[in-house]
Tab-separated table of N, CA and C in Angstrom:
chain	number	residue	atom	x	y	z
A	1	MET	N	18.289	18.730	-17.098
A	1	MET	CA	17.625	18.358	-15.877
A	1	MET	C	17.082	16.969	-16.112
A	2	ALA	N	17.338	16.217	-15.064
A	2	ALA	CA	16.778	14.791	-15.057
A	2	ALA	C	16.518	14.386	-13.656
A	3	GLY	N	16.089	13.233	-13.435
A	3	GLY	CA	15.838	12.569	-12.139
A	3	GLY	C	14.704	11.636	-12.078
A	4	GLU	N	14.375	11.071	-10.953
A	4	GLU	CA	13.294	10.097	-10.784
A	4	GLU	C	12.314	10.501	-9.706
A	5	VAL	N	11.102	10.064	-9.928
A	5	VAL	CA	10.040	10.267	-8.973
A	5	VAL	C	9.369	8.986	-8.702
A	6	THR	N	9.269	8.708	-7.387
A	6	THR	CA	8.479	7.514	-7.032
A	6	THR	C	7.328	7.921	-6.058
A	7	LEU	N	6.254	6.950	-6.107
A	7	LEU	CA	5.247	7.110	-5.166
A	7	LEU	C	5.145	5.747	-4.420
A	8	ASP	N	5.380	5.839	-3.174
A	8	ASP	CA	5.352	4.672	-2.241
A	8	ASP	C	6.398	3.592	-2.820
A	9	GLY	N	7.438	4.057	-3.254
A	9	GLY	CA	8.602	3.202	-3.755
A	9	GLY	C	8.444	2.749	-5.172
A	10	ASN	N	7.468	3.038	-5.825
A	10	ASN	CA	7.199	2.577	-7.183
A	10	ASN	C	7.313	3.809	-8.121
A	11	PRO	N	7.979	3.667	-9.284
A	11	PRO	CA	8.060	4.779	-10.290
A	11	PRO	C	6.685	5.320	-10.550
A	12	LEU	N	6.643	6.666	-10.455
A	12	LEU	CA	5.411	7.449	-10.826
A	12	LEU	C	5.225	7.345	-12.276
A	13	LEU	N	4.166	6.725	-12.773
A	13	LEU	CA	4.016	6.602	-14.298
A	13	LEU	C	3.872	7.734	-15.134
A	14	LYS	N	2.966	8.691	-14.636
A	14	LYS	CA	2.632	9.914	-15.372
A	14	LYS	C	2.452	11.026	-14.250
A	15	GLY	N	2.995	12.229	-14.671
A	15	GLY	CA	2.650	13.431	-13.889
A	15	GLY	C	3.368	14.674	-14.586
A	16	LEU	N	3.083	15.760	-13.841
A	16	LEU	CA	3.657	17.111	-14.286
A	16	LEU	C	4.529	17.519	-13.049
A	17	ILE	N	5.578	18.222	-13.348
A	17	ILE	CA	6.474	18.801	-12.315
A	17	ILE	C	6.695	20.148	-12.683
A	18	THR	N	6.673	21.011	-11.586
A	18	THR	CA	7.054	22.403	-11.751
A	18	THR	C	8.124	22.796	-10.779
A	19	PHE	N	9.175	23.498	-11.244
A	19	PHE	CA	10.171	24.105	-10.387
A	19	PHE	C	9.895	25.544	-10.431
A	20	SER	N	9.512	26.167	-9.205
A	20	SER	CA	9.260	27.509	-9.083
A	20	SER	C	10.255	28.176	-8.240
A	21	PRO	N	10.938	29.214	-8.734
A	21	PRO	CA	12.163	29.784	-8.003
A	21	PRO	C	11.573	30.468	-6.792
A	22	VAL	N	12.394	30.424	-5.675
A	22	VAL	CA	12.104	31.199	-4.408
A	22	VAL	C	12.217	32.652	-4.686
A	23	GLU	N	13.247	32.903	-5.405
A	23	GLU	CA	13.489	34.333	-5.780
A	23	GLU	C	12.698	34.650	-7.068
A	24	PRO	N	12.320	35.917	-7.265
A	24	PRO	CA	11.586	36.131	-8.481
A	24	PRO	C	12.329	35.711	-9.742
A	25	GLY	N	11.518	34.990	-10.610
A	25	GLY	CA	11.988	34.440	-11.819
A	25	GLY	C	11.010	33.496	-12.463
A	26	PRO	N	11.272	33.040	-13.621
A	26	PRO	CA	10.338	32.179	-14.277
A	26	PRO	C	10.351	30.848	-13.874
A	27	SER	N	9.154	30.208	-13.816
A	27	SER	CA	9.169	28.745	-13.465
A	27	SER	C	9.406	27.863	-14.649
A	28	ALA	N	9.785	26.642	-14.341
A	28	ALA	CA	10.044	25.646	-15.323
A	28	ALA	C	9.042	24.548	-15.160
A	29	ASN	N	8.554	23.955	-16.238
A	29	ASN	CA	7.655	22.868	-16.234
A	29	ASN	C	8.236	21.719	-16.941
A	30	GLY	N	7.783	20.551	-16.429
A	30	GLY	CA	8.256	19.269	-17.194
A	30	GLY	C	7.215	18.160	-16.974
A	31	LYS	N	7.740	16.995	-17.398
A	31	LYS	CA	6.781	15.886	-17.353
A	31	LYS	C	7.540	14.771	-16.601
A	32	ILE	N	6.645	13.865	-16.111
A	32	ILE	CA	7.180	12.569	-15.427
A	32	ILE	C	6.606	11.445	-16.231
A	33	ARG	N	7.493	10.614	-16.768
A	33	ARG	CA	6.997	9.544	-17.566
A	33	ARG	C	7.841	8.272	-17.065
A	34	ASP	N	7.106	7.227	-16.688
A	34	ASP	CA	7.744	5.980	-16.167
A	34	ASP	C	8.732	6.226	-14.994
A	35	GLY	N	8.335	7.295	-14.135
A	35	GLY	CA	9.195	7.467	-13.111
A	35	GLY	C	10.463	8.503	-13.485
A	36	LYS	N	10.577	8.947	-14.586
A	36	LYS	CA	11.781	9.734	-15.038
A	36	LYS	C	11.213	11.229	-15.195
A	37	ILE	N	12.004	12.210	-14.707
A	37	ILE	CA	11.734	13.651	-15.043
A	37	ILE	C	12.300	13.908	-16.474
A	38	VAL	N	11.407	14.368	-17.417
A	38	VAL	CA	11.782	14.650	-18.745
A	38	VAL	C	11.227	15.942	-19.309
A	39	ASP	N	11.860	16.512	-20.263
A	39	ASP	CA	11.441	17.657	-20.888
A	39	ASP	C	11.078	18.888	-20.073
A	40	VAL	N	11.996	19.152	-19.116
A	40	VAL	CA	11.906	20.378	-18.219
A	40	VAL	C	12.290	21.626	-19.049
A	41	ARG	N	11.437	22.688	-19.100
A	41	ARG	CA	11.686	23.831	-19.823
A	41	ARG	C	11.098	25.033	-19.184
A	42	THR	N	11.780	26.125	-19.306
A	42	THR	CA	11.524	27.404	-18.761
A	42	THR	C	10.808	28.197	-19.851
A	43	ALA	N	9.580	28.759	-19.451
A	43	ALA	CA	8.830	29.517	-20.491
A	43	ALA	C	8.611	28.906	-21.652
A	44	GLY	N	8.462	27.480	-21.743
A	44	GLY	CA	8.202	26.785	-22.983
A	44	GLY	C	9.346	26.759	-24.054
A	45	THR	N	10.610	27.385	-23.698
A	45	THR	CA	11.581	27.281	-24.744
A	45	THR	C	12.963	26.904	-24.227
A	46	SER	N	13.372	27.526	-23.123
A	46	SER	CA	14.713	27.200	-22.620
A	46	SER	C	14.682	25.884	-21.840
A	47	ALA	N	15.709	25.058	-22.055
A	47	ALA	CA	15.804	23.776	-21.383
A	47	ALA	C	16.237	23.962	-19.968
A	48	GLY	N	15.790	23.221	-19.036
A	48	GLY	CA	15.998	23.345	-17.627
A	48	GLY	C	15.300	24.403	-17.000
A	49	ALA	N	15.802	24.696	-15.718
A	49	ALA	CA	15.340	25.830	-14.777
A	49	ALA	C	16.340	26.786	-14.540
A	50	VAL	N	15.980	27.968	-14.089
A	50	VAL	CA	16.950	29.006	-13.712
A	50	VAL	C	17.636	28.509	-12.489
A	51	PRO	N	18.909	28.779	-12.326
A	51	PRO	CA	19.705	28.395	-11.154
A	51	PRO	C	19.184	29.087	-9.882
A	52	GLY	N	19.227	28.380	-8.689
A	52	GLY	CA	18.863	28.787	-7.422
A	52	GLY	C	17.895	27.824	-6.696
A	53	GLU	N	17.312	28.224	-5.597
A	53	GLU	CA	16.455	27.503	-4.843
A	53	GLU	C	15.034	27.462	-5.455
A	54	HIS	N	14.463	26.275	-5.526
A	54	HIS	CA	13.100	26.113	-6.041
A	54	HIS	C	12.164	25.384	-5.134
A	55	ARG	N	10.885	25.744	-5.173
A	55	ARG	CA	9.835	24.941	-4.680
A	55	ARG	C	9.397	23.987	-5.690
A	56	VAL	N	9.139	22.709	-5.446
A	56	VAL	CA	8.812	21.745	-6.534
A	56	VAL	C	7.355	21.306	-6.130
A	57	THR	N	6.520	21.308	-7.164
A	57	THR	CA	5.235	20.727	-7.031
A	57	THR	C	5.057	19.637	-8.107
A	58	ILE	N	4.338	18.601	-7.692
A	58	ILE	CA	4.117	17.547	-8.585
A	58	ILE	C	2.631	17.128	-8.553
A	59	PHE	N	2.043	16.935	-9.719
A	59	PHE	CA	0.610	16.588	-9.778
A	59	PHE	C	0.395	15.665	-10.986
A	60	ASP	N	-0.851	15.047	-10.877
A	60	ASP	CA	-1.346	14.231	-12.049
A	60	ASP	C	-1.662	15.013	-13.298
A	61	ASP	N	-1.285	14.479	-14.430
A	61	ASP	CA	-1.587	15.205	-15.763
A	61	ASP	C	-2.547	14.429	-16.560
A	62	ASP	N	-3.242	13.345	-15.799
A	62	ASP	CA	-4.122	12.540	-16.624
A	62	ASP	C	-5.467	12.407	-15.926
A	63	LEU	N	-5.958	13.474	-15.356
A	63	LEU	CA	-7.196	13.443	-14.746
A	63	LEU	C	-8.318	13.756	-15.710
A	64	GLU	N	-9.228	12.738	-15.957
A	64	GLU	CA	-10.411	12.990	-16.750
A	64	GLU	C	-11.489	13.080	-15.685
A	65	SER	N	-12.651	13.539	-16.196
A	65	SER	CA	-13.847	13.776	-15.236
A	65	SER	C	-14.082	12.412	-14.511
A	66	GLY	N	-13.945	12.533	-13.157
A	66	GLY	CA	-14.277	11.298	-12.385
A	66	GLY	C	-13.076	10.463	-12.075
A	67	ALA	N	-11.847	10.827	-12.652
A	67	ALA	CA	-10.678	10.011	-12.434
A	67	ALA	C	-10.134	10.200	-11.069
A	68	VAL	N	-9.329	9.261	-10.638
A	68	VAL	CA	-8.896	9.398	-9.200
A	68	VAL	C	-7.410	9.898	-9.274
A	69	ASP	N	-7.107	10.904	-8.572
A	69	ASP	CA	-5.744	11.480	-8.508
A	69	ASP	C	-5.008	10.673	-7.490
A	70	HIS	N	-3.860	10.030	-7.923
A	70	HIS	CA	-3.047	9.123	-7.112
A	70	HIS	C	-2.028	9.961	-6.247
A	71	ILE	N	-1.751	11.152	-6.710
A	71	ILE	CA	-0.732	11.925	-6.123
A	71	ILE	C	-1.375	12.727	-4.977
A	72	PRO	N	-0.886	12.645	-3.777
A	72	PRO	CA	-1.496	13.472	-2.694
A	72	PRO	C	-1.399	14.941	-3.003
A	73	ASP	N	-2.508	15.704	-2.556
A	73	ASP	CA	-2.618	17.099	-2.796
A	73	ASP	C	-1.481	17.854	-2.281
A	74	ARG	N	-0.788	17.441	-1.254
A	74	ARG	CA	0.241	18.279	-0.567
A	74	ARG	C	1.461	18.457	-1.435
A	75	TYR	N	1.578	17.566	-2.500
A	75	TYR	CA	2.734	17.651	-3.438
A	75	TYR	C	2.382	18.691	-4.632
A	76	GLY	N	1.162	19.105	-4.732
A	76	GLY	CA	0.780	19.949	-5.923
A	76	GLY	C	0.500	21.366	-5.363
A	77	ARG	N	0.857	21.673	-4.096
A	77	ARG	CA	0.627	23.097	-3.575
A	77	ARG	C	1.948	23.787	-3.515
A	78	LEU	N	1.820	25.190	-3.477
A	78	LEU	CA	2.991	25.957	-3.307
A	78	LEU	C	3.821	25.675	-2.012
A	79	ASP	N	3.085	25.284	-0.955
A	79	ASP	CA	3.753	24.907	0.205
A	79	ASP	C	4.144	23.388	0.222
A	80	SER	N	4.363	22.869	-0.886
A	80	SER	CA	4.778	21.426	-1.118
A	80	SER	C	6.093	21.231	-0.227
A	81	PRO	N	6.160	20.023	0.344
A	81	PRO	CA	7.404	19.658	1.101
A	81	PRO	C	8.675	19.553	0.124
A	82	LEU	N	8.479	19.607	-1.128
A	82	LEU	CA	9.587	19.287	-1.926
A	82	LEU	C	10.305	20.558	-2.373
A	83	SER	N	11.573	20.478	-2.560
A	83	SER	CA	12.450	21.623	-2.936
A	83	SER	C	13.696	21.065	-3.747
A	84	ALA	N	14.372	21.927	-4.465
A	84	ALA	CA	15.498	21.436	-5.230
A	84	ALA	C	16.389	22.767	-5.338
A	85	ARG	N	17.669	22.517	-5.351
A	85	ARG	CA	18.663	23.687	-5.663
A	85	ARG	C	19.181	23.330	-7.017
A	86	VAL	N	18.892	24.252	-7.978
A	86	VAL	CA	19.327	24.020	-9.455
A	86	VAL	C	20.659	24.768	-9.417
A	87	SER	N	21.645	24.157	-10.076
A	87	SER	CA	23.044	24.657	-10.225
A	87	SER	C	23.115	25.054	-11.702
A	88	ALA	N	23.906	26.140	-11.784
A	88	ALA	CA	24.207	26.705	-13.215
A	88	ALA	C	25.296	25.673	-13.877
A	89	THR	N	26.073	25.027	-13.149
A	89	THR	CA	27.011	24.252	-13.645
A	89	THR	C	26.903	22.725	-13.311
A	90	GLY	N	26.091	22.296	-12.462
A	90	GLY	CA	26.030	21.006	-12.029
A	90	GLY	C	25.111	20.092	-13.058
A	91	GLN	N	24.919	18.805	-12.642
A	91	GLN	CA	24.139	17.943	-13.367
A	91	GLN	C	22.664	17.993	-13.273
A	92	ASN	N	22.268	18.522	-12.071
A	92	ASN	CA	20.864	18.785	-11.743
A	92	ASN	C	19.997	17.490	-11.868
A	93	GLU	N	20.532	16.487	-11.147
A	93	GLU	CA	19.601	15.347	-11.181
A	93	GLU	C	18.890	15.173	-9.828
A	94	PHE	N	17.602	15.058	-9.803
A	94	PHE	CA	16.949	15.080	-8.546
A	94	PHE	C	16.104	13.804	-8.341
A	95	GLN	N	15.958	13.493	-7.072
A	95	GLN	CA	15.114	12.281	-6.678
A	95	GLN	C	14.025	12.769	-5.675
A	96	PHE	N	12.885	12.422	-6.063
A	96	PHE	CA	11.676	12.822	-5.275
A	96	PHE	C	10.961	11.578	-4.880
A	97	GLN	N	10.826	11.256	-3.597
A	97	GLN	CA	10.164	10.098	-3.133
A	97	GLN	C	8.792	10.545	-2.399
A	98	LEU	N	7.690	10.275	-3.164
A	98	LEU	CA	6.449	10.710	-2.622
A	98	LEU	C	5.854	9.684	-1.834
A	99	GLU	N	5.078	10.011	-0.875
A	99	GLU	CA	4.346	8.984	-0.027
A	99	GLU	C	2.854	9.326	-0.054
A	100	SER	N	2.086	8.283	-0.096
A	100	SER	CA	0.542	8.476	-0.089
A	100	SER	C	0.147	8.665	1.235
A	101	LYS	N	0.796	8.148	2.405
A	101	LYS	CA	0.432	8.279	3.673
A	101	LYS	C	0.737	9.841	4.141
A	102	PRO	N	-0.128	10.218	5.056
A	102	PRO	CA	0.271	11.608	5.612
A	102	PRO	C	1.651	11.708	6.092
A	103	LEU	N	2.225	12.887	5.960
A	103	LEU	CA	3.525	13.153	6.562
A	103	LEU	C	3.548	13.281	8.053
A	104	LYS	N	4.517	12.680	8.623
A	104	LYS	CA	4.710	12.894	10.175
A	104	LYS	C	5.086	14.232	10.467
A	105	LYS	N	4.637	14.730	11.568
A	105	LYS	CA	4.973	16.112	11.996
A	105	LYS	C	5.999	16.026	13.027
């Protein structure tokens, strides 16, 4: 699994990403470094995520006491507007373009 994450058109420097299957199954967690999705693992051992539809959440992993979260809260909730279809045979490369402005309805 690989891909890119931007915030307002710029690479997201650091973050955490979770792929949560819509159907029952284990979630996969990974990191975002310099705009790249890296080290995605299911249950800490298996590389990648289980095949199928996933809800995707992205949030800051560098919050110290009093630090500002630059990633809007809507991307870190289970009702995040982000989704991905993971293929058992495909490359599974995803592009997520986050916006700091509120989403238009």
